[in-house]
Amino acid sequence: MRPPSTRRQFLASTGLTALAVTAGCVSSGSTGSAGDSGNGTETTTPTPTETATPESTPESLDDWLDDANGYDGDPRQYGPAEQPAIMVGEETDDGLAFDPPVIEISPMTNVRWDWTGHGGQQNVVALDGTFDSGRTNAQPGTGYHYIFDEVGEYRYVSEPHRDEGMKGAVIVREQQSSGYPAVDNWLAATGNFDGTVTDQTGSAEATVVVGAEGNGGTFAFDPPALKISPETTVVWEWADNAGPHKIISKDDGPLDSGSVATDSDTTYEYTFAETGIYLYACAPHRGLGMKGAVVVE
Ligand SMILES: [Cu+2]
């Protein structure tokens, strides 16, 4: 019964680098392959309109998403170097859904939708026409993707299921700079970093949760970037069921929480005497973007 592998399935299995080649095309639709080289931004069709603000939709995004299946009110955050993949036709308690239904990304992020094959015919259509995967398709392995080059809020639906709550949104926010290039570079692929540096200057103590939600699981420091004054003690507290983590400075910095710890009672603390920028990661999860920064000034 399962249809033969589509080109999209092949590309998906060969890794992320292959994805950029097929920007803006549906792999198993009649439009065929774009086959373009480069990052494909030139070939995304239709061309986005001047502003991405949804017209004639006075309803706020939150209100509109109120009945979005599978949405708990928290957009999934992605860092500038990540390539989000959204499942089309996830079976949730609410009904058929996009998963994750709402994402927050930086401009120029390549977002991919992958058909699960559940729920029959599906498509991915922005209400304001910014992107449109074309006619519906029920084949698992169908893919569509779009590079978002304009800041805005993009509401979309799967047309056959829009009245049943199969809706989603892509929030494209200005790529924030923290004002600290070293921090921005270090956290470029950290999904829960949006340029915000949490200011705790003047506090004697600041807390960072280890194993917070982010980076595709409980692989985040919260907050990922922290600003403190000299002599502040930072306490890293392992979240409940956070899994195994270990804090280690980038290069030969001063942070090292010792052996990998799983216990939710684990804490590690360090008092920063000197001003500077301290970059660190979780040793087992650095590759997933589980990184943090402390600015002492
Ligand atoms: Cu970790």
Short mmCIF file of C-alpha atoms and ligand atoms in Angstrom, two decimals:
data_model
loop_
_atom_site.label_atom_id
_atom_site.label_comp_id
_atom_site.label_asym_id
_atom_site.label_seq_id
_atom_site.Cartn_x
_atom_site.Cartn_y
_atom_site.Cartn_z
CA MET A 1 0.00 0.00 0.00
CA ARG A 2 2.80 2.39 0.80
CA PRO A 3 3.77 4.36 -2.26
CA PRO A 4 7.33 4.23 -3.48
CA SER A 5 9.83 6.53 -1.89
CA THR A 6 9.62 10.04 -3.06
CA ARG A 7 12.50 12.27 -3.80
CA ARG A 8 11.76 14.16 -0.61
CA GLN A 9 12.20 11.05 1.48
CA PHE A 10 15.52 10.45 -0.11
CA LEU A 11 16.64 13.99 0.51
CA ALA A 12 15.43 13.94 4.05
CA SER A 13 17.49 10.89 4.77
CA THR A 14 20.63 12.28 3.27
CA GLY A 15 20.87 15.08 5.73
CA LEU A 16 20.11 18.72 6.04
CA THR A 17 22.56 19.97 3.47
CA ALA A 18 20.54 18.45 0.68
CA LEU A 19 17.43 20.35 1.70
CA ALA A 20 18.54 23.74 0.56
CA VAL A 21 18.58 22.60 -3.02
CA THR A 22 14.85 22.17 -3.31
CA ALA A 23 13.54 25.37 -1.82
CA GLY A 24 9.94 26.08 -2.41
CA CYS A 25 8.86 22.97 -4.23
CA VAL A 26 6.65 20.06 -3.41
CA SER A 27 8.57 16.92 -4.04
CA SER A 28 5.77 14.64 -4.99
CA GLY A 29 3.39 17.11 -6.54
CA SER A 30 3.02 17.71 -10.22
CA THR A 31 5.28 20.73 -10.07
CA GLY A 32 8.27 18.44 -9.99
CA SER A 33 11.66 19.48 -8.79
CA ALA A 34 13.10 22.91 -8.94
CA GLY A 35 16.60 21.59 -9.26
CA ASP A 36 18.03 24.99 -8.66
CA SER A 37 21.39 25.59 -7.14
CA GLY A 38 22.24 27.96 -4.35
CA ASN A 39 20.06 28.45 -1.36
CA GLY A 40 16.94 28.79 -3.39
CA THR A 41 15.59 32.02 -1.98
CA GLU A 42 15.22 33.38 -5.47
CA THR A 43 12.98 30.54 -6.45
CA THR A 44 10.51 30.53 -3.61
CA THR A 45 7.15 31.17 -5.16
CA PRO A 46 5.00 33.04 -4.85
CA THR A 47 7.09 36.07 -4.03
CA PRO A 48 6.21 37.33 -0.57
CA THR A 49 4.18 40.47 -0.49
CA GLU A 50 5.67 43.66 0.89
CA THR A 51 4.49 43.12 4.40
CA ALA A 52 3.65 39.85 5.98
CA THR A 53 0.90 41.20 8.16
CA PRO A 54 -2.21 39.13 7.61
CA GLU A 55 -4.86 41.34 6.08
CA SER A 56 -8.49 41.32 7.03
CA THR A 57 -7.74 39.21 10.08
CA PRO A 58 -8.33 41.50 13.03
CA GLU A 59 -8.33 38.46 15.28
CA SER A 60 -5.13 38.26 17.29
CA LEU A 61 -2.79 35.41 16.60
CA ASP A 62 -3.44 33.92 20.04
CA ASP A 63 -7.18 34.03 19.48
CA TRP A 64 -6.85 32.50 16.08
CA LEU A 65 -4.69 29.72 17.50
CA ASP A 66 -7.09 29.09 20.35
CA ASP A 67 -8.54 26.03 18.62
CA ALA A 68 -5.32 24.94 16.90
CA ASN A 69 -4.96 21.23 17.51
CA GLY A 70 -1.96 20.20 19.55
CA TYR A 71 -1.03 23.74 20.60
CA ASP A 72 -0.27 24.38 24.26
CA GLY A 73 0.31 28.12 23.94
CA ASP A 74 4.10 27.99 23.69
CA PRO A 75 5.65 28.39 20.26
CA ARG A 76 8.62 26.12 19.64
CA GLN A 77 11.69 28.32 19.36
CA TYR A 78 14.42 27.79 16.84
CA GLY A 79 17.83 29.39 16.61
CA PRO A 80 19.10 30.96 13.39
CA ALA A 81 21.12 27.90 12.42
CA GLU A 82 18.31 25.40 12.87
CA GLN A 83 16.05 23.96 10.19
CA PRO A 84 12.63 23.27 11.66
CA ALA A 85 10.65 20.30 10.39
CA ILE A 86 6.89 20.24 10.91
CA MET A 87 4.90 17.03 10.70
CA VAL A 88 1.76 17.40 8.60
CA GLY A 89 -0.96 15.17 9.98
CA GLU A 90 0.06 14.34 13.52
CA GLU A 91 -2.68 12.57 15.44
CA THR A 92 -3.15 14.41 18.74
CA ASP A 93 -5.82 14.25 21.43
CA ASP A 94 -7.36 17.34 19.85
CA GLY A 95 -7.40 15.82 16.41
CA LEU A 96 -5.26 16.10 13.35
CA ALA A 97 -2.46 18.62 13.81
CA PHE A 98 0.70 20.19 12.59
CA ASP A 99 3.54 19.24 14.92
CA PRO A 100 4.81 21.55 16.21
CA PRO A 101 1.84 23.77 15.35
CA VAL A 102 3.50 27.08 16.14
CA ILE A 103 7.16 27.89 15.64
CA GLU A 104 9.25 30.98 16.16
CA ILE A 105 12.21 31.46 13.86
CA SER A 106 14.72 34.00 12.59
CA PRO A 107 14.54 35.47 9.09
CA MET A 108 16.03 33.28 6.35
CA THR A 109 15.12 30.09 8.16
CA ASN A 110 14.24 27.19 5.90
CA VAL A 111 11.10 25.54 7.29
CA ARG A 112 10.20 22.09 6.09
CA TRP A 113 6.83 20.32 6.26
CA ASP A 114 6.76 16.54 6.08
CA TRP A 115 3.55 14.64 5.35
CA THR A 116 2.89 11.76 7.73
CA GLY A 117 0.20 10.28 5.53
CA HIS A 118 -2.27 10.41 8.42
CA GLY A 119 -5.64 12.01 7.94
CA GLY A 120 -5.82 11.81 4.19
CA GLN A 121 -5.40 14.78 1.91
CA GLN A 122 -3.32 17.63 3.27
CA ASN A 123 -1.71 20.80 2.13
CA VAL A 124 0.06 23.76 3.71
CA VAL A 125 -1.47 27.09 2.77
CA ALA A 126 -0.76 30.49 4.31
CA LEU A 127 -3.89 32.59 4.82
CA ASP A 128 -2.16 35.61 3.31
CA GLY A 129 -0.88 33.63 0.35
CA THR A 130 2.77 33.92 1.31
CA PHE A 131 3.33 30.21 0.85
CA ASP A 132 1.24 27.46 -0.62
CA SER A 133 2.19 23.84 -1.13
CA GLY A 134 -0.37 23.53 -3.88
CA ARG A 135 -2.96 20.84 -4.28
CA THR A 136 -3.59 18.42 -1.50
CA ASN A 137 -1.69 15.21 -1.16
CA ALA A 138 -2.10 12.16 1.04
CA GLN A 139 1.23 10.51 0.43
CA PRO A 140 3.54 10.06 3.38
CA GLY A 141 6.95 11.42 2.51
CA THR A 142 5.57 14.38 0.63
CA GLY A 143 7.53 17.46 1.56
CA TYR A 144 7.30 21.16 1.11
CA HIS A 145 9.49 23.93 2.29
CA TYR A 146 9.76 27.63 2.33
CA ILE A 147 12.45 30.10 3.31
CA PHE A 148 11.01 32.94 5.36
CA ASP A 149 12.80 36.13 4.47
CA GLU A 150 10.33 38.61 5.97
CA VAL A 151 9.57 39.26 9.59
CA GLY A 152 5.93 38.61 10.40
CA GLU A 153 3.29 36.23 11.65
CA TYR A 154 2.16 33.68 9.12
CA ARG A 155 -1.03 31.75 9.80
CA TYR A 156 -1.60 28.65 7.79
CA VAL A 157 -3.92 25.69 7.51
CA SER A 158 -4.31 22.37 5.85
CA GLU A 159 -7.30 23.30 3.72
CA PRO A 160 -9.22 20.03 3.98
CA HIS A 161 -9.00 20.17 7.79
CA ARG A 162 -9.05 23.87 8.57
CA ASP A 163 -12.49 23.73 10.17
CA GLU A 164 -11.35 20.89 12.41
CA GLY A 165 -8.50 22.93 13.90
CA MET A 166 -5.60 21.80 11.76
CA LYS A 167 -3.88 25.15 11.77
CA GLY A 168 -0.51 26.53 12.59
CA ALA A 169 1.63 29.61 12.55
CA VAL A 170 5.17 30.60 11.77
CA ILE A 171 6.37 33.61 13.70
CA VAL A 172 9.41 35.23 12.10
CA ARG A 173 11.05 37.63 14.50
CA GLU A 174 13.88 39.99 13.89
CA GLN A 175 17.14 38.29 14.54
CA GLN A 176 18.09 39.74 17.84
CA SER A 177 21.58 40.68 18.69
CA SER A 178 22.53 40.48 22.31
CA GLY A 179 25.09 43.22 21.80
CA TYR A 180 27.82 40.70 22.57
CA PRO A 181 29.09 39.18 19.31
CA ALA A 182 30.91 36.40 21.15
CA VAL A 183 27.65 35.41 22.82
CA ASP A 184 25.69 35.61 19.56
CA ASN A 185 28.25 33.40 17.82
CA TRP A 186 28.40 30.86 20.60
CA LEU A 187 24.62 30.59 20.85
CA ALA A 188 23.86 30.81 17.12
CA ALA A 189 22.49 27.26 17.02
CA THR A 190 20.94 27.33 20.47
CA GLY A 191 17.23 26.97 19.96
CA ASN A 192 16.10 28.76 23.09
CA PHE A 193 18.34 31.81 22.54
CA ASP A 194 16.63 34.75 20.86
CA GLY A 195 19.21 37.42 21.59
CA THR A 196 17.91 38.10 25.06
CA VAL A 197 20.47 38.42 27.82
CA THR A 198 18.73 38.09 31.16
CA ASP A 199 19.93 40.94 33.32
CA GLN A 200 20.69 39.93 36.88
CA THR A 201 23.30 42.57 37.52
CA GLY A 202 23.26 43.71 41.12
CA SER A 203 21.97 40.35 42.39
CA ALA A 204 24.11 38.32 44.74
CA GLU A 205 22.86 35.12 43.20
CA ALA A 206 21.37 34.06 39.87
CA THR A 207 19.89 30.75 38.85
CA VAL A 208 20.12 28.83 35.59
CA VAL A 209 17.94 25.76 35.03
CA VAL A 210 19.81 22.83 33.52
CA GLY A 211 17.74 20.57 31.33
CA ALA A 212 15.01 23.09 30.54
CA GLU A 213 12.82 22.55 27.51
CA GLY A 214 14.57 23.47 24.30
CA ASN A 215 16.83 22.27 21.49
CA GLY A 216 14.50 19.39 20.71
CA GLY A 217 14.04 18.05 24.23
CA THR A 218 15.21 18.90 27.72
CA PHE A 219 18.47 20.13 26.30
CA ALA A 220 18.51 23.78 27.24
CA PHE A 221 19.92 26.13 29.83
CA ASP A 222 17.33 28.63 31.00
CA PRO A 223 18.18 31.44 30.62
CA PRO A 224 20.81 30.65 28.00
CA ALA A 225 22.45 34.05 28.40
CA LEU A 226 22.81 35.84 31.69
CA LYS A 227 24.37 39.13 32.70
CA ILE A 228 25.64 39.59 36.25
CA SER A 229 27.92 41.79 38.29
CA PRO A 230 31.28 40.62 39.64
CA GLU A 231 31.02 38.53 42.81
CA THR A 232 27.66 37.13 41.78
CA THR A 233 27.20 33.43 42.36
CA VAL A 234 25.46 31.56 39.57
CA VAL A 235 23.66 28.41 40.66
CA TRP A 236 22.85 25.85 37.99
CA GLU A 237 19.92 23.71 39.09
CA TRP A 238 19.06 20.46 37.36
CA ALA A 239 15.39 20.32 36.34
CA ASP A 240 13.15 17.40 37.30
CA ASN A 241 13.73 14.48 34.96
CA ALA A 242 16.23 16.61 33.17
CA GLY A 243 18.44 13.73 32.12
CA PRO A 244 22.21 13.59 32.23
CA HIS A 245 24.08 16.87 31.95
CA LYS A 246 27.50 18.28 32.68
CA ILE A 247 28.53 21.93 32.53
CA ILE A 248 31.89 22.66 31.03
CA SER A 249 33.48 25.92 29.91
CA LYS A 250 34.38 26.49 26.31
CA ASP A 251 38.16 26.16 25.93
CA ASP A 252 39.86 26.41 29.28
CA GLY A 253 37.36 28.56 31.16
CA PRO A 254 36.66 28.01 34.85
CA LEU A 255 33.36 26.10 34.74
CA ASP A 256 33.27 22.36 35.29
CA SER A 257 30.42 20.68 37.15
CA GLY A 258 32.31 17.40 37.42
CA SER A 259 30.94 14.09 36.25
CA VAL A 260 27.74 13.86 34.25
CA ALA A 261 24.82 14.13 36.67
CA THR A 262 21.24 12.98 36.22
CA ASP A 263 19.77 13.63 39.64
CA SER A 264 17.26 16.48 39.72
CA ASP A 265 18.68 17.58 43.06
CA THR A 266 22.02 18.33 41.45
CA THR A 267 23.28 21.87 41.63
CA TYR A 268 26.53 23.44 40.60
CA GLU A 269 27.61 26.91 41.53
CA TYR A 270 30.37 29.27 40.65
CA THR A 271 31.13 32.78 41.84
CA PHE A 272 32.43 35.02 39.09
CA ALA A 273 35.09 37.34 40.44
CA GLU A 274 36.36 38.76 37.17
CA THR A 275 34.53 40.67 34.46
CA GLY A 276 34.41 39.00 31.09
CA ILE A 277 32.32 36.75 28.89
CA TYR A 278 32.11 33.13 29.98
CA LEU A 279 30.89 30.63 27.41
CA TYR A 280 29.92 27.12 28.36
CA ALA A 281 28.07 24.04 27.17
CA CYS A 282 26.63 20.80 28.39
CA ALA A 283 29.29 18.23 27.56
CA PRO A 284 26.91 15.49 26.32
CA HIS A 285 24.56 17.86 24.52
CA ARG A 286 26.77 20.56 23.08
CA GLY A 287 26.08 19.30 19.58
CA LEU A 288 22.34 19.80 20.12
CA GLY A 289 22.85 23.44 20.97
CA MET A 290 22.80 23.08 24.74
CA LYS A 291 25.02 26.06 25.38
CA GLY A 292 25.05 29.06 27.66
CA ALA A 293 26.82 32.31 28.33
CA VAL A 294 27.47 34.47 31.36
CA VAL A 295 28.42 38.10 30.87
CA VAL A 296 30.08 39.62 33.92
CA GLU A 297 30.33 43.38 33.87
CU CU B 1 22.90 18.22 28.67
#
